[in-house]
Amino acid sequence: MQVAQAETLRPCDDLRAIIDGLSDALIVVGIDQRIEHANRVAQQRSGRDESIVGQLCHAVFQCSRPCESPDCECLMPTVLATGEPVRLTHRRADAETGETRYIDVVASPMQDSAGVISAVIEVMRDVTEERQLEEALVRRHEQLSILNAISNTVNQSLDLRDILGRALDEVLRLTGVDIGAIFLREETLGNLELFAHRGLSEEAARMAAQFGMLDSSCGGVIDKKQVVVVPNLSRYRGRRARSLRRERLSTLVHVPLVAKGAALGSMCVGTRTQREFDPTEQALLTAIGNQIAVAIDNARLYAEVQHKEFMRCELLKKVITAQEEERKRIARELHDDTSQALTALLYAAEEAMEVRKLAEVRLLLKNMRTLAQRTLDGVHKVIFDLRPTMLDHLGLIPAVRWLAESRLQPAGMRVTIVEAGNHRDPGAASAKPRRLPPEVETCLFRVVQEAISNIARHALARNVQISLNLDEDLAEVTISDDGIGFDVVALSLSPDSGRGLGLMGMRERVMLLGGEMEIDTAPGYGTRITVTVPTHETRRTHA
């Protein structure tokens, strides 16, 4: 009989071993909601040393009262009512860490021999990691959708204000904030300028445009290139903070707009209810800010290209006009000076042929010689303006010296020419200056010519210095004066300014040879123009 009983109990022991070997928690709960059986995992997860059998199931798993919706709905009533298995996910707080845990629960009915439900088997699996991964994927999908929407929006236009307005509309719609404003840093002075806003009253917008939305925060975000959160506006005092509080704003977030490592400005968003912007939300706003910054950079580049193309067309018109004016001037000078002088010379020669007295002939010949010399000087001037032969015969430095002294000294300016660099040919017995390639000499001479012309007409300078540093690989020319200076940006943006087009023409000449031109000036501080040009053709080709 004992052997028979042992044989009967062995399947029960085997089943118990199988149940205890499960990686999921398993409990059998009676109709009275007390645990009738629990496997090893269920006992471990309860965190109790004493057996949980006989205990109320909700008390064992950290519930002060029977399970209820929505976080921990009890499955037993549904199982008893339907007689079918039920599956739900419970959300519980970990007793030690307080971290939210997600437990997948499957409850199935147990029936006695009469077919009556006598208990419920519950299998519980911790799916916290799966749920967190799922939620992370959902959040990432939402973030990518937001970034995609922002990208599509800002790429629909190249008009800067239109881009920023559309971007703010999408930011408010997709992130749930109540207000938004975008400030851009001025390229010249570096001040913040309000370019677009949404959700603000006109008064608040005027205040923001004048003072910024808490300047210290805006300045901090631009200087540090990091998100700055103002969690509670009520702690701030002052006129600006009061203006923002009148908008019923509670939380502000300042986001840097960074493109190619440079902070172009900041985006400020705010909510009228207290809101914590966690690191994930801050990272999303940073990514949005980066996309907007790229769009700003593209719009500015497009505007710059458009402006350069416009200026190029204007320059071409000016060049054509200048050519025609130069031809008219040459024709006028030849007619007014050379032609009349030659006519007078012809009349004088005819008169000399009729004169019989030697003294009168000598006087006429002397006058003819003076007139011929004056005519020759005029022709030489016309020729030099067209193409300075001194540049061809003697080189850049003598030509620049003659040009500067002949044009500036008569106007009362003190001219200093400084020579530097290894521009002498060591192989020549007479230490003859080494000549630069013709295109380099012509470019530098024309740049100096334009600079001297501008100084003579506009600078009101007393002293002018021209430094020429001519080496084997690089030629550098600096023209500086102590005149009244000028505003480079304002002049370059004025399409009708002949002086601005002249500067652009200088820059174009230098760039065609792979060189660079820098203008250092400001109203009241004089001007220094520095031009560097590679002297070797291979360097100019690959510049």
Coordinates of C-alpha atoms in Angstrom, one line a residue:
M1 CA 0.0 0.0 0.0
Q2 CA 2.8 2.4 0.8
V3 CA 4.4 1.7 -2.6
A4 CA 1.0 2.5 -4.2
Q5 CA 0.7 5.8 -2.3
A6 CA 4.2 6.7 -3.3
E7 CA 3.4 6.0 -7.0
T8 CA 0.3 8.2 -6.6
L9 CA 2.2 11.1 -5.0
R10 CA 5.1 11.1 -7.6
P11 CA 3.2 12.9 -10.3
C12 CA 2.2 15.6 -7.8
D13 CA 5.8 16.1 -6.8
D14 CA 6.8 16.2 -10.5
L15 CA 4.1 18.8 -11.2
R16 CA 5.2 20.8 -8.2
A17 CA 8.8 20.7 -9.4
I18 CA 7.8 21.9 -12.9
I19 CA 5.7 24.7 -11.4
D20 CA 8.6 25.8 -9.1
G21 CA 11.0 25.7 -12.1
L22 CA 9.0 28.3 -14.0
S23 CA 10.6 31.7 -14.5
D24 CA 7.2 33.3 -14.1
A25 CA 5.4 33.7 -10.8
L26 CA 2.4 31.4 -10.4
I27 CA -0.2 31.4 -7.6
V28 CA -3.5 29.6 -7.1
V29 CA -6.1 32.0 -5.5
G30 CA -9.2 30.7 -3.9
I31 CA -12.7 32.2 -4.2
D32 CA -12.0 34.0 -0.9
Q33 CA -9.0 35.7 -2.6
R34 CA -6.5 33.9 -0.4
I35 CA -3.5 32.2 -1.9
E36 CA -3.8 28.4 -1.9
H37 CA -0.5 27.7 -3.7
A38 CA 2.5 29.7 -4.8
N39 CA 5.6 28.6 -6.7
R40 CA 9.2 29.5 -5.8
V41 CA 9.3 32.7 -8.0
A42 CA 6.0 34.0 -6.5
Q43 CA 7.4 33.5 -3.0
Q44 CA 10.6 35.3 -3.9
R45 CA 8.9 38.3 -5.6
S46 CA 6.6 38.8 -2.5
G47 CA 9.8 39.8 -0.6
R48 CA 8.6 37.8 2.5
D49 CA 10.4 35.2 4.5
E50 CA 7.2 33.5 5.7
S51 CA 5.1 31.5 3.3
I52 CA 2.5 33.6 1.4
V53 CA 0.1 30.6 1.3
G54 CA -3.1 31.5 3.1
Q55 CA -2.5 35.3 2.7
L56 CA -4.8 37.7 0.8
C57 CA -3.3 38.0 -2.7
H58 CA -3.6 41.8 -2.9
A59 CA -1.9 42.1 0.5
V60 CA 1.0 40.0 -0.5
F61 CA 1.7 42.1 -3.6
Q62 CA 1.8 45.5 -1.9
C63 CA -1.8 46.6 -2.1
S64 CA -3.6 47.9 0.9
R65 CA -7.0 47.0 -0.5
P66 CA -8.3 44.6 -3.2
C67 CA -7.0 45.3 -6.7
E68 CA -9.0 48.0 -8.6
S69 CA -8.8 49.9 -11.9
P70 CA -7.0 51.4 -13.6
D71 CA -3.6 50.4 -12.5
C72 CA -4.3 47.1 -10.8
E73 CA -7.7 45.8 -11.9
C74 CA -8.7 42.5 -10.2
L75 CA -9.2 39.7 -12.7
M76 CA -11.1 37.3 -10.5
P77 CA -14.6 38.8 -11.0
T78 CA -14.3 38.6 -14.8
V79 CA -12.9 35.0 -14.6
L80 CA -15.8 33.9 -12.3
A81 CA -18.4 35.6 -14.5
T82 CA -17.2 34.3 -17.8
G83 CA -15.3 31.1 -17.0
E84 CA -12.7 32.2 -19.5
P85 CA -9.0 33.2 -19.1
V86 CA -8.4 36.9 -18.7
R87 CA -5.2 38.8 -19.4
L88 CA -4.3 42.3 -18.1
T89 CA -1.2 44.3 -17.3
H90 CA -0.9 45.6 -13.7
R91 CA 1.2 48.7 -12.8
R92 CA 2.8 48.5 -9.4
A93 CA 5.4 50.5 -7.4
D94 CA 8.5 48.6 -6.4
A95 CA 8.6 48.4 -2.6
E96 CA 12.4 49.1 -2.4
T97 CA 13.1 51.5 -5.2
G98 CA 9.6 53.1 -5.8
E99 CA 10.2 52.4 -9.5
T100 CA 7.1 51.6 -11.5
R101 CA 6.9 47.9 -12.6
Y102 CA 4.6 46.4 -15.2
I103 CA 3.3 42.9 -14.5
D104 CA 1.6 40.9 -17.2
V105 CA -1.1 38.7 -15.5
V106 CA -3.0 35.8 -17.0
A107 CA -5.8 34.4 -14.8
S108 CA -7.4 31.1 -15.7
P109 CA -10.3 29.3 -13.9
M110 CA -9.8 26.0 -12.0
Q111 CA -12.9 23.7 -11.9
D112 CA -13.7 20.9 -9.5
S113 CA -15.1 17.6 -10.6
A114 CA -18.6 19.1 -10.8
G115 CA -17.4 21.8 -13.2
V116 CA -17.7 24.6 -10.7
I117 CA -14.9 27.2 -10.5
S118 CA -13.1 26.6 -7.2
A119 CA -10.0 28.7 -7.7
V120 CA -8.1 30.9 -10.2
I121 CA -4.6 30.3 -11.4
E122 CA -2.6 33.5 -12.0
V123 CA 0.6 33.5 -13.9
M124 CA 2.5 36.8 -13.5
R125 CA 5.4 37.9 -15.7
D126 CA 7.5 41.1 -15.1
V127 CA 7.3 43.0 -18.5
T128 CA 8.8 46.3 -17.3
E129 CA 11.8 46.2 -19.6
E130 CA 9.6 45.3 -22.6
R131 CA 7.2 48.0 -21.7
Q132 CA 9.9 50.6 -21.2
L133 CA 11.5 49.6 -24.5
E134 CA 8.1 49.9 -26.2
E135 CA 7.5 53.3 -24.6
A136 CA 10.9 54.4 -25.7
L137 CA 10.2 53.3 -29.2
V138 CA 6.9 55.1 -29.2
R139 CA 8.6 58.3 -27.9
R140 CA 11.4 58.0 -30.4
H141 CA 8.8 57.5 -33.2
E142 CA 7.0 60.6 -32.0
Q143 CA 10.2 62.6 -31.8
L144 CA 11.2 61.5 -35.3
S145 CA 7.7 62.4 -36.5
I146 CA 8.1 65.9 -34.9
L147 CA 11.6 66.4 -36.4
N148 CA 10.3 65.2 -39.8
A149 CA 7.4 67.6 -39.6
I150 CA 9.7 70.5 -38.6
S151 CA 12.1 69.6 -41.4
N152 CA 9.4 69.5 -44.0
T153 CA 8.1 72.9 -42.7
V154 CA 11.4 74.8 -42.7
N155 CA 12.4 73.4 -46.1
Q156 CA 9.3 74.8 -47.8
S157 CA 10.7 78.3 -48.0
L158 CA 13.9 80.3 -48.1
D159 CA 12.4 83.5 -46.7
L160 CA 13.8 83.8 -43.2
R161 CA 10.7 85.2 -41.4
D162 CA 8.4 82.8 -43.2
I163 CA 10.6 79.9 -42.1
L164 CA 10.6 80.9 -38.5
G165 CA 6.9 81.6 -38.3
R166 CA 6.1 78.2 -39.8
A167 CA 8.6 76.5 -37.5
L168 CA 7.0 78.1 -34.4
D169 CA 3.6 77.0 -35.6
E170 CA 4.8 73.4 -35.8
V171 CA 6.7 73.6 -32.4
L172 CA 3.5 74.7 -30.6
R173 CA 1.4 72.1 -32.3
L174 CA 3.7 69.2 -31.8
T175 CA 5.2 69.8 -28.4
G176 CA 2.2 71.2 -26.5
V177 CA 3.8 74.4 -25.4
D178 CA 1.7 77.6 -25.3
I179 CA 4.0 80.3 -26.6
G180 CA 7.2 80.5 -28.7
A181 CA 9.6 83.2 -29.8
I182 CA 12.8 83.1 -31.9
F183 CA 15.6 85.6 -31.4
L184 CA 18.5 85.9 -33.9
R185 CA 21.8 87.4 -33.2
E186 CA 22.7 90.3 -35.5
E187 CA 25.7 89.5 -37.6
T188 CA 27.3 92.9 -37.1
L189 CA 26.7 94.0 -33.5
G190 CA 25.7 90.6 -32.0
N191 CA 22.5 91.9 -30.4
L192 CA 19.4 89.7 -30.1
E193 CA 16.5 90.6 -32.4
L194 CA 13.0 89.1 -32.2
F195 CA 12.2 87.6 -35.6
A196 CA 9.1 85.6 -34.9
H197 CA 6.6 84.9 -32.1
R198 CA 3.5 82.9 -31.5
G199 CA 1.0 82.9 -28.5
L200 CA 2.2 86.3 -27.1
S201 CA 0.2 89.4 -26.8
E202 CA 1.4 92.5 -28.8
E203 CA 2.6 94.1 -25.5
A204 CA 4.6 91.1 -24.5
A205 CA 6.0 90.8 -28.0
R206 CA 7.1 94.5 -27.9
M207 CA 8.7 93.9 -24.5
A208 CA 10.4 90.8 -25.8
A209 CA 11.7 92.6 -28.9
Q210 CA 13.0 95.4 -26.7
F211 CA 14.5 93.5 -23.8
G212 CA 14.4 89.8 -24.7
M213 CA 12.6 87.2 -22.6
L214 CA 14.8 87.3 -19.5
D215 CA 18.1 88.4 -21.1
S216 CA 20.3 86.5 -18.7
S217 CA 18.7 83.2 -19.8
C218 CA 18.9 84.1 -23.5
G219 CA 22.5 85.2 -23.1
G220 CA 23.3 82.1 -21.2
V221 CA 21.9 79.8 -23.8
I222 CA 23.7 81.4 -26.6
D223 CA 27.1 81.7 -24.8
K224 CA 26.9 78.1 -23.4
K225 CA 25.1 76.6 -26.4
Q226 CA 23.0 74.6 -23.9
V227 CA 19.3 74.5 -23.1
V228 CA 18.3 76.7 -20.2
V229 CA 15.1 75.9 -18.3
V230 CA 13.3 78.6 -16.2
P231 CA 11.0 76.3 -14.1
N232 CA 9.1 78.9 -12.2
L233 CA 8.7 82.5 -13.4
S234 CA 7.2 83.5 -10.1
R235 CA 10.6 83.6 -8.6
Y236 CA 11.8 86.3 -11.0
R237 CA 11.3 90.0 -10.4
G238 CA 11.5 93.0 -12.7
R239 CA 9.6 94.5 -15.5
R240 CA 10.2 91.8 -18.0
A241 CA 9.2 89.0 -15.6
R242 CA 6.0 90.8 -14.7
S243 CA 5.2 91.2 -18.4
L244 CA 5.6 87.5 -18.9
R245 CA 3.6 86.6 -15.8
R246 CA 0.8 88.8 -17.2
E247 CA 0.8 86.3 -20.1
R248 CA 0.1 83.7 -17.3
L249 CA 3.3 82.0 -18.2
S250 CA 4.8 79.6 -15.6
T251 CA 7.7 77.8 -17.3
L252 CA 10.2 78.9 -20.0
V253 CA 12.8 77.0 -21.9
H254 CA 15.5 78.7 -23.9
V255 CA 17.0 76.6 -26.7
P256 CA 20.2 77.5 -28.6
L257 CA 20.0 77.6 -32.4
V258 CA 23.4 76.1 -33.4
A259 CA 24.6 75.5 -37.0
K260 CA 28.2 74.6 -37.9
G261 CA 29.3 75.1 -34.4
A262 CA 28.0 78.7 -34.2
A263 CA 25.1 80.0 -32.2
L264 CA 22.8 81.9 -34.5
G265 CA 20.2 82.8 -31.8
S266 CA 17.8 81.2 -29.4
M267 CA 14.3 79.8 -29.4
C268 CA 12.2 80.4 -26.3
V269 CA 9.1 78.3 -25.6
G270 CA 6.8 78.5 -22.6
T271 CA 3.9 76.9 -20.9
R272 CA 1.1 78.5 -18.8
T273 CA 1.1 75.5 -16.4
Q274 CA 4.0 74.2 -14.4
R275 CA 5.8 71.7 -16.5
E276 CA 8.9 69.7 -16.1
F277 CA 11.0 69.4 -19.2
D278 CA 12.9 66.2 -18.7
P279 CA 16.2 65.5 -20.4
T280 CA 14.4 63.7 -23.3
E281 CA 12.2 66.7 -24.0
Q282 CA 15.2 69.0 -23.7
A283 CA 17.1 66.8 -26.2
L284 CA 14.1 67.0 -28.6
L285 CA 13.9 70.8 -28.3
T286 CA 17.7 70.9 -29.0
A287 CA 17.3 68.8 -32.1
I288 CA 14.4 71.0 -33.2
G289 CA 16.6 74.0 -32.6
N290 CA 19.4 72.5 -34.7
Q291 CA 17.1 71.9 -37.6
I292 CA 15.8 75.5 -37.4
A293 CA 19.4 76.8 -37.2
V294 CA 20.3 74.8 -40.4
A295 CA 17.3 76.4 -42.1
I296 CA 18.4 79.8 -40.9
D297 CA 21.9 79.2 -42.2
N298 CA 20.6 78.0 -45.6
A299 CA 18.2 81.0 -45.9
R300 CA 21.1 83.4 -45.1
L301 CA 23.4 81.7 -47.6
Y302 CA 20.6 81.9 -50.2
A303 CA 20.1 85.6 -49.4
E304 CA 23.9 86.2 -49.6
V305 CA 24.1 84.4 -53.0
Q306 CA 21.1 86.4 -54.2
H307 CA 22.7 89.6 -53.1
K308 CA 26.1 88.7 -54.6
E309 CA 24.4 87.8 -57.9
F310 CA 22.5 91.1 -57.8
M311 CA 25.8 93.0 -57.1
R312 CA 27.5 91.0 -59.8
C313 CA 24.9 92.1 -62.3
E314 CA 25.2 95.7 -61.1
L315 CA 29.0 95.5 -61.3
L316 CA 28.7 94.2 -64.9
K317 CA 26.4 97.1 -65.7
K318 CA 28.9 99.5 -64.1
V319 CA 31.8 97.9 -66.0
I320 CA 30.0 98.3 -69.3
T321 CA 29.0 101.8 -68.4
A322 CA 32.5 102.6 -67.3
Q323 CA 33.9 101.3 -70.6
E324 CA 31.6 103.5 -72.6
E325 CA 32.3 106.5 -70.4
E326 CA 36.0 105.8 -70.7
R327 CA 35.7 105.7 -74.5
K328 CA 33.8 109.0 -74.4
R329 CA 36.5 110.5 -72.2
I330 CA 39.3 109.4 -74.5
A331 CA 37.4 110.7 -77.5
R332 CA 36.7 114.0 -75.7
E333 CA 40.3 114.4 -74.6
L334 CA 41.6 113.5 -78.1
H335 CA 39.2 116.0 -79.6
D336 CA 39.6 118.8 -77.0
D337 CA 43.3 118.5 -76.4
T338 CA 45.2 116.4 -78.9
S339 CA 43.1 117.3 -81.9
Q340 CA 43.0 121.1 -81.2
A341 CA 46.7 121.1 -80.3
L342 CA 47.6 119.4 -83.6
T343 CA 45.4 121.8 -85.5
A344 CA 47.1 124.7 -83.8
L345 CA 50.5 123.1 -84.6
L346 CA 49.4 122.9 -88.2
Y347 CA 48.4 126.5 -88.4
A348 CA 51.6 127.6 -86.8
A349 CA 53.7 125.6 -89.3
E350 CA 51.8 127.2 -92.2
E351 CA 52.3 130.6 -90.6
A352 CA 56.0 129.9 -90.2
M353 CA 56.3 129.0 -93.9
E354 CA 55.1 132.5 -94.8
V355 CA 57.2 134.5 -92.4
R356 CA 60.4 136.0 -93.8
K357 CA 62.1 137.2 -90.6
L358 CA 64.3 134.7 -88.8
A359 CA 63.4 135.9 -85.3
E360 CA 59.7 135.5 -85.9
V361 CA 60.3 132.0 -87.2
R362 CA 62.2 131.0 -84.1
L363 CA 59.5 132.3 -81.9
L364 CA 56.9 130.4 -83.8
L365 CA 59.0 127.2 -83.6
K366 CA 59.4 127.6 -79.9
N367 CA 55.7 127.9 -79.4
M368 CA 55.2 124.9 -81.7
R369 CA 57.7 122.8 -79.6
T370 CA 55.9 123.8 -76.3
L371 CA 52.5 122.9 -77.9
A372 CA 53.9 119.6 -79.2
Q373 CA 55.3 118.7 -75.7
R374 CA 52.0 119.5 -74.1
T375 CA 50.2 117.3 -76.6
L376 CA 52.7 114.5 -76.0
D377 CA 52.2 114.7 -72.2
G378 CA 48.4 114.5 -72.7
V379 CA 48.8 111.5 -75.0
H380 CA 51.1 109.8 -72.4
K381 CA 48.4 110.5 -69.7
V382 CA 45.7 108.8 -71.8
I383 CA 48.0 105.9 -72.5
F384 CA 48.9 105.5 -68.8
D385 CA 45.3 105.5 -67.7
L386 CA 44.6 102.8 -70.3
R387 CA 47.7 100.7 -69.5
P388 CA 50.5 102.0 -67.4
T389 CA 53.7 101.3 -69.4
M390 CA 55.7 101.9 -66.2
L391 CA 54.2 98.7 -64.8
D392 CA 55.4 96.8 -67.8
H393 CA 58.9 98.3 -67.9
L394 CA 59.8 98.8 -64.3
G395 CA 57.5 96.6 -62.3
L396 CA 54.9 96.9 -59.5
I397 CA 56.8 98.9 -56.8
P398 CA 58.0 101.8 -59.0
A399 CA 54.6 102.0 -60.7
V400 CA 52.8 102.1 -57.3
R401 CA 55.2 104.7 -56.0
W402 CA 54.7 107.0 -59.0
L403 CA 50.9 106.6 -58.9
A404 CA 50.6 107.3 -55.2
E405 CA 53.0 110.3 -55.2
S406 CA 51.5 111.9 -58.4
R407 CA 47.9 111.5 -57.2
L408 CA 48.0 112.0 -53.4
Q409 CA 50.9 114.4 -52.8
P410 CA 49.3 117.2 -54.8
A411 CA 46.3 116.9 -52.5
G412 CA 48.5 117.6 -49.5
M413 CA 48.8 114.0 -48.2
R414 CA 52.0 112.5 -46.9
V415 CA 52.8 109.3 -48.8
T416 CA 55.0 106.5 -47.4
I417 CA 56.0 103.5 -49.4
V418 CA 57.4 100.5 -47.4
E419 CA 59.1 97.6 -49.2
A420 CA 59.6 94.3 -47.6
G421 CA 60.1 90.6 -48.6
N422 CA 62.5 88.8 -50.8
H423 CA 61.6 90.6 -54.0
R424 CA 65.1 91.2 -55.3
D425 CA 66.6 88.7 -57.7
P426 CA 69.8 87.4 -56.0
G427 CA 71.2 86.1 -59.3
A428 CA 71.2 89.5 -60.9
A429 CA 74.4 91.6 -60.6
S430 CA 72.5 94.8 -60.2
A431 CA 70.1 93.4 -57.6
K432 CA 67.2 93.9 -60.0
P433 CA 63.8 93.5 -58.5
R434 CA 62.2 90.1 -59.1
R435 CA 59.2 90.5 -61.3
L436 CA 55.9 88.9 -60.4
P437 CA 53.7 87.2 -63.0
P438 CA 52.0 89.9 -65.2
E439 CA 48.5 89.0 -64.1
V440 CA 49.5 89.4 -60.4
E441 CA 51.2 92.7 -61.0
T442 CA 48.2 94.0 -62.9
C443 CA 45.8 92.8 -60.2
L444 CA 47.7 94.4 -57.4
F445 CA 48.3 97.7 -59.3
R446 CA 44.6 98.0 -60.1
V447 CA 43.6 97.4 -56.5
V448 CA 46.1 100.0 -55.3
Q449 CA 44.8 102.4 -58.1
E450 CA 41.2 102.0 -56.9
A451 CA 42.2 102.4 -53.2
I452 CA 44.2 105.6 -54.0
S453 CA 41.3 106.9 -56.0
N454 CA 38.9 106.3 -53.0
I455 CA 41.4 107.9 -50.6
A456 CA 41.7 111.0 -52.9
R457 CA 38.0 111.4 -53.2
H458 CA 36.6 110.3 -49.8
A459 CA 39.1 109.7 -47.0
L460 CA 40.1 113.3 -46.0
A461 CA 43.4 111.7 -44.9
R462 CA 46.7 113.4 -43.9
N463 CA 48.9 110.3 -44.1
V464 CA 48.9 107.3 -46.4
Q465 CA 51.1 104.3 -46.2
I466 CA 51.5 101.6 -48.8
S467 CA 53.4 98.4 -47.8
L468 CA 54.4 95.9 -50.4
N469 CA 55.7 92.5 -49.1
L470 CA 56.6 90.5 -52.2
D471 CA 57.9 87.0 -51.6
E472 CA 58.4 84.0 -53.9
D473 CA 55.2 82.4 -52.9
L474 CA 53.0 85.2 -51.7
A475 CA 52.5 88.9 -52.5
E476 CA 50.9 91.1 -49.8
V477 CA 49.9 94.7 -50.3
T478 CA 48.5 96.9 -47.5
I479 CA 47.1 100.4 -48.1
S480 CA 46.3 102.3 -44.9
D481 CA 45.2 105.9 -44.2
D482 CA 44.2 108.0 -41.2
G483 CA 41.1 109.4 -42.8
I484 CA 37.4 109.3 -41.8
G485 CA 36.8 105.6 -42.6
F486 CA 33.5 104.1 -43.5
D487 CA 30.9 101.5 -42.8
V488 CA 31.8 98.4 -44.9
V489 CA 28.5 96.6 -44.4
A490 CA 26.3 99.6 -45.2
L491 CA 28.4 100.4 -48.3
S492 CA 28.3 96.8 -49.6
L493 CA 24.5 96.7 -49.2
S494 CA 24.1 99.9 -51.2
P495 CA 23.6 98.8 -54.9
D496 CA 23.8 102.4 -56.1
S497 CA 27.1 103.1 -54.5
G498 CA 29.9 103.4 -57.0
R499 CA 32.4 103.1 -54.2
G500 CA 30.8 99.9 -53.0
L501 CA 31.0 98.5 -56.5
G502 CA 34.6 99.6 -56.7
L503 CA 35.4 97.6 -53.5
M504 CA 33.5 94.6 -54.9
G505 CA 35.5 94.9 -58.1
M506 CA 38.7 94.9 -56.1
R507 CA 37.7 91.8 -54.2
E508 CA 36.6 90.1 -57.5
R509 CA 40.0 90.7 -59.0
V510 CA 41.8 89.3 -56.0
M511 CA 39.5 86.3 -55.7
L512 CA 40.1 85.4 -59.4
L513 CA 43.7 84.9 -58.6
G514 CA 42.9 82.8 -55.5
G515 CA 43.8 85.6 -53.1
E516 CA 42.0 87.3 -50.2
M517 CA 41.2 90.9 -49.4
E518 CA 40.4 92.2 -45.9
I519 CA 39.0 95.7 -45.1
D520 CA 39.6 97.0 -41.6
T521 CA 37.7 100.3 -41.1
A522 CA 35.0 102.0 -39.2
P523 CA 33.6 105.5 -39.3
G524 CA 36.2 107.9 -37.8
Y525 CA 39.0 105.3 -37.5
G526 CA 40.8 105.3 -40.8
T527 CA 41.0 102.4 -43.2
R528 CA 43.4 99.6 -43.8
I529 CA 43.0 97.3 -46.9
T530 CA 45.2 94.2 -47.0
V531 CA 45.5 92.1 -50.1
T532 CA 47.3 88.7 -50.4
V533 CA 47.7 86.9 -53.7
P534 CA 49.6 83.7 -54.4
T535 CA 52.4 84.3 -56.9
H536 CA 52.7 80.8 -58.3
E537 CA 50.1 79.7 -60.8
T538 CA 49.8 76.2 -59.2
R539 CA 49.0 77.8 -55.8
R540 CA 46.4 80.1 -57.5
T541 CA 44.9 77.2 -59.3
H542 CA 44.4 75.1 -56.1
A543 CA 43.6 78.0 -53.8

